[in-house]
Tab-separated table of C-alpha atoms in Angstrom:
chain	number	residue	atom	x	y	z
A	1	MET	CA	-16.814	-46.768	15.071
A	2	ILE	CA	-13.831	-48.470	13.899
A	3	HIS	CA	-10.524	-47.711	15.893
A	4	LEU	CA	-7.214	-46.941	14.140
A	5	THR	CA	-4.280	-48.698	15.155
A	6	THR	CA	-0.615	-47.464	14.879
A	7	LEU	CA	0.006	-49.677	11.760
A	8	ASP	CA	-2.708	-48.087	10.173
A	9	LEU	CA	-1.381	-44.709	10.433
A	10	SER	CA	2.160	-45.790	9.620
A	11	LEU	CA	0.682	-47.168	6.402
A	12	ALA	CA	-0.850	-43.686	5.670
A	13	ALA	CA	2.507	-42.033	6.595
A	14	LEU	CA	4.328	-44.277	3.845
A	15	LEU	CA	2.618	-42.196	1.470
A	16	VAL	CA	4.071	-38.934	2.717
A	17	VAL	CA	7.586	-40.546	2.834
A	18	ALA	CA	7.172	-41.805	-0.685
A	19	LEU	CA	6.222	-38.364	-1.837
A	20	ALA	CA	9.130	-36.936	-0.093
A	21	MET	CA	11.552	-39.342	-1.775
A	22	THR	CA	10.181	-38.663	-5.083
A	23	SER	CA	10.295	-34.652	-4.847
A	24	ALA	CA	13.671	-34.835	-3.226
A	25	ARG	CA	15.116	-35.208	-6.809
A	26	ILE	CA	13.450	-32.024	-7.982
A	27	TYR	CA	13.610	-29.854	-4.926
A	28	PRO	CA	15.674	-31.468	-1.844
A	29	GLY	CA	14.481	-28.530	0.450
A	30	LEU	CA	10.778	-28.914	-0.352
A	31	ALA	CA	11.233	-32.655	0.688
A	32	LYS	CA	12.545	-31.679	3.796
A	33	GLN	CA	9.778	-29.126	4.504
A	34	LEU	CA	7.324	-31.680	3.787
A	35	LEU	CA	8.929	-34.328	6.273
A	36	VAL	CA	9.037	-31.805	9.022
A	37	ALA	CA	5.440	-30.592	8.609
A	38	ALA	CA	4.178	-34.132	8.532
A	39	LEU	CA	6.310	-35.005	11.724
A	40	ARG	CA	4.859	-31.626	13.384
A	41	THR	CA	1.372	-32.877	12.505
A	42	ALA	CA	1.775	-36.255	14.128
A	43	ILE	CA	3.375	-34.666	17.422
A	44	GLN	CA	1.014	-31.591	17.704
A	45	LEU	CA	-2.214	-33.560	17.266
A	46	THR	CA	-1.069	-36.329	19.486
A	47	LEU	CA	-0.261	-33.730	22.205
A	48	ILE	CA	-3.558	-31.858	21.645
A	49	GLY	CA	-5.442	-35.054	21.976
A	50	LEU	CA	-3.832	-35.559	25.383
A	51	VAL	CA	-4.682	-32.048	26.357
A	52	LEU	CA	-8.278	-32.237	25.123
A	53	LYS	CA	-8.559	-35.716	27.072
A	54	THR	CA	-7.611	-33.769	30.329
A	55	LEU	CA	-9.435	-30.801	29.523
A	56	PHE	CA	-12.640	-32.676	28.848
A	57	ALA	CA	-12.390	-34.655	32.119
A	58	ASN	CA	-12.579	-31.356	34.102
A	59	SER	CA	-14.249	-28.532	32.253
A	60	SER	CA	-13.029	-25.250	33.718
A	61	LEU	CA	-13.185	-21.885	32.328
A	62	LEU	CA	-9.694	-21.101	33.372
A	63	TRP	CA	-8.087	-23.991	31.381
A	64	VAL	CA	-10.226	-23.218	28.423
A	65	ALA	CA	-9.020	-19.661	28.389
A	66	MET	CA	-5.478	-20.564	28.847
A	67	LEU	CA	-5.678	-23.153	25.855
A	68	SER	CA	-7.339	-20.632	23.861
A	69	GLY	CA	-4.565	-18.027	24.647
A	70	VAL	CA	-1.931	-20.383	23.480
A	71	MET	CA	-3.892	-21.241	20.222
A	72	LEU	CA	-4.160	-17.390	19.736
A	73	ALA	CA	-0.466	-16.762	20.233
A	74	VAL	CA	0.647	-19.440	17.985
A	75	ALA	CA	-1.870	-18.344	15.132
A	76	GLY	CA	-0.432	-14.728	15.621
A	77	ARG	CA	3.185	-15.809	14.911
A	78	GLU	CA	2.015	-17.974	11.962
A	79	VAL	CA	0.429	-14.824	10.419
A	80	VAL	CA	3.626	-13.309	10.617
A	81	VAL	CA	5.889	-16.031	9.291
A	82	ARG	CA	3.633	-16.472	6.306
A	83	GLN	CA	4.414	-12.916	5.056
A	84	GLN	CA	7.377	-12.089	2.936
A	85	ARG	CA	7.273	-8.373	3.663
A	86	ARG	CA	6.263	-8.018	7.120
A	87	PHE	CA	5.920	-4.953	9.518
A	88	ALA	CA	9.031	-4.301	11.340
A	89	GLY	CA	8.929	-4.425	15.341
A	90	GLY	CA	5.991	-6.389	16.760
A	91	TRP	CA	3.427	-4.639	14.512
A	92	GLY	CA	2.749	-7.699	12.270
A	93	TYR	CA	2.213	-9.667	15.186
A	94	THR	CA	0.123	-7.203	17.149
A	95	ILE	CA	-2.057	-6.570	14.042
A	96	GLY	CA	-2.704	-10.009	13.505
A	97	MET	CA	-3.400	-10.961	17.099
A	98	VAL	CA	-5.622	-8.021	17.493
A	99	SER	CA	-7.738	-8.992	14.371
A	100	MET	CA	-7.878	-12.616	15.212
A	101	PHE	CA	-9.014	-11.897	18.680
A	102	THR	CA	-11.689	-9.590	17.866
A	103	SER	CA	-13.372	-11.679	15.278
A	104	SER	CA	-12.704	-15.273	16.202
A	105	PHE	CA	-13.377	-14.756	19.806
A	106	THR	CA	-16.447	-12.801	19.250
A	107	VAL	CA	-17.668	-15.232	16.641
A	108	ALA	CA	-16.879	-18.237	18.916
A	109	LEU	CA	-18.626	-16.663	21.953
A	110	PHE	CA	-21.678	-15.728	19.860
A	111	ALA	CA	-21.996	-19.370	18.437
A	112	LEU	CA	-21.376	-21.049	21.960
A	113	ILE	CA	-23.769	-18.869	23.804
A	114	VAL	CA	-26.443	-17.986	21.171
A	115	VAL	CA	-26.372	-20.976	18.702
A	116	VAL	CA	-25.103	-24.047	20.571
A	117	GLY	CA	-26.317	-22.814	24.120
A	118	ASN	CA	-24.677	-25.379	25.877
A	119	GLU	CA	-24.473	-25.444	30.014
A	120	PRO	CA	-21.931	-24.260	30.807
A	121	TRP	CA	-21.288	-22.459	27.505
A	122	TYR	CA	-17.492	-22.932	27.676
A	123	GLN	CA	-17.904	-26.834	27.613
A	124	PRO	CA	-14.510	-27.658	26.162
A	125	GLN	CA	-15.766	-30.256	23.946
A	126	TYR	CA	-17.661	-27.624	21.989
A	127	ALA	CA	-15.590	-24.423	22.849
A	128	ILE	CA	-11.892	-25.493	21.758
A	129	PRO	CA	-12.753	-27.444	18.328
A	130	LEU	CA	-15.092	-24.356	17.451
A	131	LEU	CA	-12.492	-21.954	18.240
A	132	GLY	CA	-9.726	-23.880	16.699
A	133	MET	CA	-11.538	-24.043	13.268
A	134	LEU	CA	-12.326	-20.298	13.473
A	135	LEU	CA	-8.811	-19.410	14.177
A	136	GLY	CA	-7.329	-21.555	11.740
A	137	ASN	CA	-9.449	-20.089	8.721
A	138	THR	CA	-9.277	-16.453	9.966
A	139	MET	CA	-5.431	-16.857	10.362
A	140	ASN	CA	-5.506	-18.140	6.718
A	141	GLY	CA	-7.529	-15.289	5.381
A	142	ILE	CA	-5.540	-12.625	7.345
A	143	ALA	CA	-2.167	-14.080	6.386
A	144	LEU	CA	-3.086	-14.248	2.632
A	145	ALA	CA	-4.598	-10.679	2.735
A	146	LEU	CA	-1.601	-8.918	4.583
A	147	ASP	CA	0.969	-10.801	2.354
A	148	ARG	CA	-0.907	-9.343	-0.560
A	149	LEU	CA	-1.188	-5.972	0.912
A	150	THR	CA	2.458	-5.594	1.821
A	151	GLN	CA	3.807	-7.082	-1.309
A	152	THR	CA	1.474	-4.953	-3.447
A	153	ALA	CA	2.436	-1.846	-1.604
A	154	TRP	CA	5.911	-2.527	-2.029
A	155	ASP	CA	5.728	-3.395	-5.818
A	156	GLN	CA	3.324	-0.412	-6.607
A	157	ARG	CA	4.752	2.100	-4.371
A	158	ASP	CA	5.430	4.654	-7.383
A	159	THR	CA	1.607	4.231	-8.466
A	160	ILE	CA	0.380	4.720	-5.020
A	161	GLU	CA	2.626	7.642	-4.486
A	162	ALA	CA	1.676	9.116	-8.034
A	163	ARG	CA	-1.661	9.461	-6.713
A	164	LEU	CA	-0.838	10.961	-3.450
A	165	MET	CA	1.195	13.513	-5.265
A	166	LEU	CA	-1.952	14.451	-7.119
A	167	GLY	CA	-3.761	15.321	-3.888
A	168	HIS	CA	-5.629	11.879	-3.730
A	169	SER	CA	-6.354	10.495	-0.323
A	170	THR	CA	-4.799	7.284	0.938
A	171	ALA	CA	-8.068	5.495	0.543
A	172	GLN	CA	-8.092	6.518	-3.231
A	173	ALA	CA	-4.588	5.731	-3.702
A	174	LEU	CA	-5.151	2.231	-2.467
A	175	SER	CA	-8.645	1.622	-3.675
A	176	SER	CA	-7.833	-1.027	-6.308
A	177	ILE	CA	-5.261	-2.587	-4.320
A	178	ARG	CA	-7.587	-2.879	-1.285
A	179	GLN	CA	-10.219	-4.654	-3.292
A	180	GLN	CA	-7.591	-7.254	-4.642
A	181	VAL	CA	-6.369	-7.633	-0.985
A	182	PHE	CA	-9.969	-8.384	0.454
A	183	ARG	CA	-10.487	-10.835	-2.337
A	184	SER	CA	-7.501	-12.769	-1.646
A	185	GLY	CA	-8.263	-12.845	1.946
A	186	LEU	CA	-11.971	-14.054	1.442
A	187	ILE	CA	-11.556	-16.259	-1.720
A	188	PRO	CA	-10.838	-19.347	0.436
A	189	ILE	CA	-13.948	-19.558	2.158
A	190	ILE	CA	-16.113	-18.271	-0.711
A	191	ASN	CA	-14.584	-21.173	-2.811
A	192	ALA	CA	-15.105	-23.648	0.034
A	193	MET	CA	-18.708	-22.677	0.507
A	194	ALA	CA	-19.294	-22.926	-3.324
A	195	ALA	CA	-17.764	-26.168	-3.610
A	196	ALA	CA	-19.065	-27.668	-0.379
A	197	GLY	CA	-20.939	-31.097	-0.818
A	198	ILE	CA	-20.633	-30.901	-4.739
A	199	VAL	CA	-16.932	-31.115	-5.248
A	200	SER	CA	-15.651	-31.872	-1.724
A	201	LEU	CA	-16.915	-32.977	1.594
A	202	PRO	CA	-15.797	-30.667	4.267
A	203	GLY	CA	-13.308	-32.184	6.830
A	204	MET	CA	-15.091	-31.741	9.938
A	205	MET	CA	-18.371	-33.274	8.362
A	206	THR	CA	-16.325	-36.109	7.014
A	207	GLY	CA	-14.670	-36.675	10.360
A	208	GLN	CA	-18.121	-36.802	12.179
A	209	ILE	CA	-19.450	-39.289	9.533
A	210	LEU	CA	-16.328	-41.461	9.546
A	211	ALA	CA	-16.677	-41.461	13.351
A	212	GLY	CA	-20.193	-42.686	13.107
A	213	ALA	CA	-22.429	-39.752	13.359
A	214	ALA	CA	-25.757	-39.419	11.274
A	215	PRO	CA	-24.963	-37.415	7.973
A	216	VAL	CA	-27.971	-35.139	8.433
A	217	GLU	CA	-26.672	-33.989	11.844
A	218	ALA	CA	-23.139	-33.720	10.525
A	219	VAL	CA	-24.419	-31.587	7.750
A	220	LYS	CA	-26.120	-29.246	10.025
A	221	TYR	CA	-23.000	-28.622	12.008
A	222	GLN	CA	-20.903	-28.198	8.867
A	223	ILE	CA	-23.284	-25.740	7.425
A	224	MET	CA	-23.174	-23.576	10.647
A	225	ILE	CA	-19.444	-23.846	10.957
A	226	MET	CA	-18.959	-22.601	7.304
A	227	PHE	CA	-21.102	-19.505	8.148
A	228	LEU	CA	-19.324	-18.830	11.262
A	229	ILE	CA	-15.923	-19.299	9.425
A	230	ALA	CA	-17.093	-16.959	6.758
A	231	GLY	CA	-17.980	-14.419	9.315
A	232	GLY	CA	-14.990	-14.680	11.575
A	233	ALA	CA	-12.393	-14.788	8.638
A	234	GLY	CA	-14.272	-12.154	6.852
A	235	PHE	CA	-14.499	-9.777	9.779
A	236	GLY	CA	-10.895	-10.746	10.859
A	237	THR	CA	-9.468	-9.910	7.312
A	238	LEU	CA	-11.355	-6.460	7.415
A	239	ALA	CA	-10.050	-5.616	10.600
A	240	ALA	CA	-6.515	-6.587	9.840
A	241	VAL	CA	-6.439	-4.712	6.531
A	242	HIS	CA	-7.657	-1.512	8.227
A	243	LEU	CA	-4.943	-1.706	10.984
A	244	SER	CA	-2.320	-2.450	8.315
A	245	VAL	CA	-3.411	0.310	6.048
A	246	ARG	CA	-3.289	2.834	9.010
A	247	ARG	CA	0.279	1.481	9.548
A	248	LEU	CA	1.471	1.786	6.088
A	249	PHE	CA	0.714	5.495	6.172
A	250	ASP	CA	1.685	8.190	8.722
A	251	GLU	CA	-0.034	11.149	10.075
A	252	ARG	CA	0.968	13.101	6.897
A	253	GLU	CA	-0.521	10.348	4.724
A	254	ARG	CA	2.994	9.258	3.475
A	255	LEU	CA	3.601	5.735	2.450
A	256	ARG	CA	5.935	4.533	5.006
A	257	LEU	CA	7.349	1.188	3.330
A	258	ASP	CA	10.380	1.757	5.842
A	259	ARG	CA	7.909	0.148	8.446
A	260	LEU	CA	8.178	-3.043	6.603
A	261	GLN	CA	11.175	-5.307	7.280
A	262	ARG	CA	13.586	-5.536	4.486
B	1	MET	CA	13.129	36.968	-1.967
B	2	GLY	CA	12.477	38.589	-5.388
B	3	ALA	CA	14.934	37.761	-7.979
B	4	ASP	CA	16.864	40.490	-10.011
B	5	LEU	CA	16.129	39.695	-13.384
B	6	THR	CA	16.442	40.973	-16.944
B	7	PRO	CA	13.186	40.457	-18.557
B	8	ALA	CA	13.522	37.821	-21.217
B	9	PRO	CA	11.978	38.362	-24.550
B	10	GLY	CA	8.879	36.262	-25.384
B	11	PRO	CA	5.268	36.092	-24.436
B	12	GLY	CA	4.013	35.282	-21.030
B	13	LYS	CA	6.989	37.149	-19.190
B	14	VAL	CA	5.583	39.385	-16.340
B	15	SER	CA	7.295	41.412	-13.628
B	16	ARG	CA	8.241	39.044	-10.901
B	17	ARG	CA	9.077	41.490	-8.065
B	18	GLU	CA	6.454	40.092	-5.723
B	19	SER	CA	6.162	38.854	-2.278
B	20	CYS	CA	7.243	35.518	-1.531
B	21	LEU	CA	5.013	32.759	-2.373
B	22	PHE	CA	6.586	29.619	-1.342
B	23	HIS	CA	8.997	29.765	1.555
B	24	VAL	CA	11.323	26.875	2.906
B	25	SER	CA	13.620	27.080	5.957
B	26	ASN	CA	16.202	24.748	6.986
B	27	LEU	CA	14.495	21.776	5.383
B	28	LYS	CA	16.230	18.536	6.497
B	29	ARG	CA	16.151	14.983	5.465
B	30	THR	CA	18.304	12.037	4.902
B	31	GLY	CA	20.515	12.020	1.694
B	32	MET	CA	20.383	15.794	1.177
B	33	PRO	CA	22.069	18.880	2.875
B	34	PRO	CA	19.891	21.332	4.695
B	35	VAL	CA	18.046	23.551	2.302
B	36	SER	CA	16.589	27.041	2.623
B	37	LEU	CA	14.861	28.755	-0.452
B	38	SER	CA	11.883	31.040	-1.414
B	39	LEU	CA	9.961	31.306	-4.650
B	40	SER	CA	7.862	34.298	-5.773
B	41	ALA	CA	4.546	34.371	-7.594
B	42	GLY	CA	5.151	33.982	-11.249
B	43	GLU	CA	8.792	32.873	-10.832
B	44	LEU	CA	10.542	29.979	-12.634
B	45	VAL	CA	13.566	28.714	-10.896
B	46	CYS	CA	15.777	26.205	-12.394
B	47	LEU	CA	17.475	23.687	-10.045
B	48	SER	CA	20.397	21.952	-11.314
B	49	GLY	CA	23.518	19.994	-9.809
B	50	PRO	CA	25.414	16.755	-9.765
B	51	SER	CA	23.291	13.684	-9.693
B	52	GLY	CA	23.064	12.187	-6.579
B	53	ALA	CA	23.077	15.541	-4.688
B	54	GLY	CA	19.580	15.181	-3.613
B	55	LYS	CA	17.397	17.141	-6.080
B	56	THR	CA	14.787	14.501	-6.360
B	57	LEU	CA	14.865	14.072	-2.552
B	58	LEU	CA	14.267	17.730	-2.192
B	59	LEU	CA	11.256	17.838	-4.326
B	60	ARG	CA	9.879	14.724	-2.687
B	61	ALA	CA	10.322	16.383	0.783
B	62	LEU	CA	8.562	19.600	-0.318
B	63	ALA	CA	5.676	17.652	-1.522
B	64	ASP	CA	5.807	15.968	1.991
B	65	LEU	CA	6.142	12.351	0.409
B	66	ASP	CA	9.150	11.534	2.794
B	67	VAL	CA	9.739	11.982	6.421
B	68	ASN	CA	11.433	15.512	6.739
B	69	GLN	CA	11.930	18.477	9.210
B	70	GLY	CA	11.790	22.173	8.636
B	71	GLU	CA	9.352	24.986	8.099
B	72	VAL	CA	7.704	25.039	4.587
B	73	SER	CA	4.862	27.511	3.879
B	74	LEU	CA	2.632	28.372	0.984
B	75	ASP	CA	1.187	32.058	1.010
B	76	GLY	CA	2.163	32.383	4.627
B	77	VAL	CA	0.385	29.352	5.784
B	78	SER	CA	2.679	26.508	6.964
B	79	ARG	CA	2.181	22.966	5.843
B	80	GLU	CA	1.127	21.777	9.062
B	81	GLN	CA	-2.036	23.834	8.959
B	82	LEU	CA	-3.261	22.188	5.701
B	83	THR	CA	-4.160	18.414	5.288
B	84	PRO	CA	-1.876	16.435	3.524
B	85	MET	CA	-4.176	16.076	0.459
B	86	ALA	CA	-4.729	20.010	0.244
B	87	TRP	CA	-0.989	20.544	0.595
B	88	ARG	CA	-0.141	18.055	-2.486
B	89	SER	CA	-2.887	19.567	-4.489
B	90	GLN	CA	-1.389	23.040	-4.108
B	91	VAL	CA	2.334	21.984	-4.087
B	92	GLY	CA	2.297	19.702	-7.275
B	93	TYR	CA	5.066	17.332	-7.808
B	94	LEU	CA	5.762	15.867	-11.309
B	95	PRO	CA	8.244	13.070	-10.893
B	96	ALA	CA	10.751	12.138	-13.576
B	97	GLU	CA	8.558	9.076	-14.438
B	98	SER	CA	4.854	9.063	-14.481
B	99	ARG	CA	2.707	6.437	-13.339
B	100	TRP	CA	-0.894	5.610	-14.425
B	101	TRP	CA	-3.397	3.320	-12.753
B	102	GLY	CA	-6.628	3.413	-14.954
B	103	SER	CA	-6.876	2.179	-18.588
B	104	THR	CA	-7.841	5.384	-20.541
B	105	VAL	CA	-6.243	8.983	-20.170
B	106	ALA	CA	-9.399	10.623	-18.929
B	107	GLU	CA	-9.465	8.516	-15.744
B	108	HIS	CA	-6.578	10.342	-14.587
B	109	PHE	CA	-7.918	13.838	-15.008
B	110	GLU	CA	-9.871	15.911	-12.485
B	111	ARG	CA	-11.133	18.052	-15.364
B	112	VAL	CA	-10.058	17.869	-18.783
B	113	ASP	CA	-8.823	21.310	-20.167
B	114	THR	CA	-9.031	21.071	-23.796
B	115	GLN	CA	-7.007	24.205	-24.432
B	116	GLN	CA	-4.170	22.940	-22.170
B	117	LEU	CA	-4.219	19.667	-24.021
B	118	SER	CA	-4.072	21.363	-27.479
B	119	SER	CA	-1.274	23.526	-26.499
B	120	LEU	CA	0.793	20.406	-25.773
B	121	GLY	CA	-0.267	19.138	-29.286
B	122	PHE	CA	-3.149	16.925	-28.372
B	123	ASP	CA	-6.592	16.890	-29.874
B	124	THR	CA	-9.669	16.158	-27.794
B	125	ALA	CA	-9.674	12.385	-28.639
B	126	VAL	CA	-6.907	11.901	-26.441
B	127	SER	CA	-9.274	11.545	-23.529
B	128	ASP	CA	-10.091	8.039	-24.750
B	129	TRP	CA	-6.737	6.887	-25.592
B	130	ARG	CA	-5.453	3.675	-23.771
B	131	VAL	CA	-2.464	4.525	-21.311
B	132	GLU	CA	-0.466	1.200	-22.420
B	133	ARG	CA	-0.424	2.622	-25.771
B	134	LEU	CA	1.215	6.059	-25.085
B	135	SER	CA	4.757	6.813	-25.877
B	136	SER	CA	7.072	7.902	-23.413
B	137	GLY	CA	6.986	11.495	-24.634
B	138	GLU	CA	3.259	11.454	-24.633
B	139	ARG	CA	3.243	10.101	-21.082
B	140	GLN	CA	5.522	13.021	-19.843
B	141	ARG	CA	3.150	15.713	-21.590
B	142	LEU	CA	0.055	14.064	-20.318
B	143	ALA	CA	1.513	13.909	-16.857
B	144	LEU	CA	2.301	17.432	-16.925
B	145	ALA	CA	-1.352	18.301	-18.079
B	146	ARG	CA	-2.640	16.163	-15.515
B	147	LEU	CA	-0.689	17.978	-12.686
B	148	LEU	CA	-1.902	21.418	-13.985
B	149	ALA	CA	-5.437	20.376	-13.993
B	150	ASN	CA	-5.164	20.427	-10.300
B	151	ARG	CA	-4.298	24.209	-10.302
B	152	PRO	CA	-1.354	24.003	-8.103
B	153	ARG	CA	0.237	27.115	-6.697
B	154	VAL	CA	3.717	25.767	-6.748
B	155	LEU	CA	5.150	23.346	-9.621
B	156	LEU	CA	7.952	21.061	-8.620
B	157	LEU	CA	8.964	19.476	-11.971
B	158	ASP	CA	11.550	16.714	-12.097
B	159	GLU	CA	13.165	16.970	-15.787
B	160	PRO	CA	9.671	17.470	-17.394
B	161	THR	CA	11.066	17.538	-20.764
B	162	ALA	CA	13.774	14.836	-20.756
B	163	ASN	CA	11.907	12.449	-23.195
B	164	LEU	CA	10.454	15.332	-25.628
B	165	ASP	CA	11.546	16.168	-29.017
B	166	PRO	CA	12.496	19.954	-29.665
B	167	VAL	CA	8.917	20.867	-30.804
B	168	ASN	CA	7.396	19.513	-27.776
B	169	ILE	CA	9.979	20.769	-25.454
B	170	HIS	CA	9.163	24.213	-26.747
B	171	ARG	CA	5.394	23.568	-26.112
B	172	ALA	CA	5.845	22.341	-22.592
B	173	GLU	CA	8.046	25.246	-21.783
B	174	GLN	CA	5.583	27.748	-23.132
B	175	LEU	CA	2.697	26.017	-21.539
B	176	VAL	CA	4.331	26.065	-18.062
B	177	LYS	CA	5.488	29.894	-18.462
B	178	ASP	CA	1.954	30.965	-19.456
B	179	TYR	CA	0.552	28.942	-16.506
B	180	LEU	CA	2.805	30.732	-14.056
B	181	ALA	CA	1.948	33.978	-15.352
B	182	GLU	CA	-2.037	33.431	-15.459
B	183	GLN	CA	-2.126	31.675	-12.071
B	184	ARG	CA	0.570	33.550	-10.356
B	185	ALA	CA	2.138	30.520	-9.383
B	186	ALA	CA	5.940	29.402	-8.863
B	187	CYS	CA	7.889	26.750	-10.312
B	188	LEU	CA	10.938	24.855	-9.271
B	189	TRP	CA	12.200	23.137	-12.689
B	190	VAL	CA	15.062	20.510	-12.262
B	191	THR	CA	17.104	20.447	-15.490
B	192	HIS	CA	20.484	19.704	-16.581
B	193	THR	CA	20.563	21.443	-19.967
B	194	ARG	CA	22.349	25.038	-20.085
B	195	GLU	CA	20.349	25.945	-22.936
B	196	GLN	CA	16.983	25.222	-21.403
B	197	ILE	CA	17.938	27.183	-18.237
B	198	ALA	CA	19.186	30.237	-20.675
B	199	ARG	CA	15.775	29.907	-22.157
B	200	ILE	CA	13.446	29.640	-19.287
B	201	ALA	CA	15.124	30.451	-15.893
B	202	ASP	CA	14.413	33.696	-13.796
B	203	ARG	CA	16.890	32.426	-11.478
B	204	GLU	CA	19.001	29.499	-11.070
B	205	LEU	CA	19.637	27.314	-8.187
B	206	ASP	CA	22.628	24.709	-7.736
B	207	LEU	CA	22.409	21.793	-5.365
B	208	ASP	CA	25.441	19.902	-4.426
B	209	VAL	CA	26.681	17.991	-1.346
B	210	THR	CA	27.413	21.132	0.628
B	211	GLY	CA	23.949	22.794	0.201
B	212	LEU	CA	21.906	25.041	-2.056
B	213	HIS	CA	23.670	27.800	-3.926
B	214	GLU	CA	22.521	30.779	-6.327
B	215	GLY	CA	23.580	30.025	-9.647
B	216	LYS	CA	24.790	31.882	-12.541
B	217	ALA	CA	22.279	34.495	-13.496
B	218	ALA	CA	20.195	33.125	-16.403
């Protein structure tokens, strides 16, 4: 395995700086966002590297649970900030957290106990990366779906209400919107699975191969991860959309867009 | 609260001294003064008033589309006893601008009543028409037919003839009057046209910022 030096990383960073300088002429704000994001990547990944190093040295369920909790909290915040029209109060955050917790954590537990079958099952070397990938993808799916849901409900309020006026149920009034919303939540993972191996080599597998693992072993892990992600992101999106739709209407089946932030 | 009325000439007119069908007591919501009113079976009541007084907000509250407080009942049954779906099927609200979600006209109808459509000037081919090619007048007439296909007991019509030419205004007025007579339904009809009020109203209500008032007799 070839070790990367600080110089190697700096050379790669030059590419981002060059992109920022070029795009600054077209859109200065975007260049700044790009640099901040790149900086965050470097700092956050360095920190998590140190945390994982400590964690792997003493594998305790308490520490794994605590780190998982932090990851979940940050993912919940990320779901909220990615929405243009979010639920007012803590609702967006709560819906995101509950959906991600129920889907990602269940799928991660299933994978660790049934599929991987390590002893102990919470061995951080497996648990944390697995949960991280699941949470990241579930978060993406939920954020995309909820953004689509709230935005479409806002834009099409007249059409939704036109159906309610005619005595249609909330499910009927939202039927076509709900399809689009599920689609936007699931399309990233469907696309990723469809193109995997032909157009793109997935990141996890590439990382394992670069780090010296046998390709066939890396591929097996990647297939498992893809399926787990599909399950986690899919069920997470289903749950989040279900909870959000319930919040969008009240007990008299009125469309309550006043529950979204203006 | 039966209205005293001088029977107007024309077909479809029936005696309207009947018990109260639709009763509203102390209805409150934002953007509108508190409102109480009653409609009898077969009665057509015109609602007018300055814009911004809350006529549309009143109709939306009656259809229970926005948060509101107060007692509203149909045939003595309060709205809380009915599911929202059942309530809105029976208290049919027609907004000033209609919305269409499918691609053809037929997709929007529970059942197609060809007689009703022909009395609005459409032939049977209208079912297959594409929604995006409808004129604003056609949309308005079809939206009325779509609402009536639910057989509502109360009609809440928000300027239902605003985009129509004189011939079609007459058709729509006649259709609603016939419907009220046949189904023993009641209607609250928002309009600004004095001539229309004179033609169709059994009674007139006027909504301004201070509240709802009995208007000049039609």
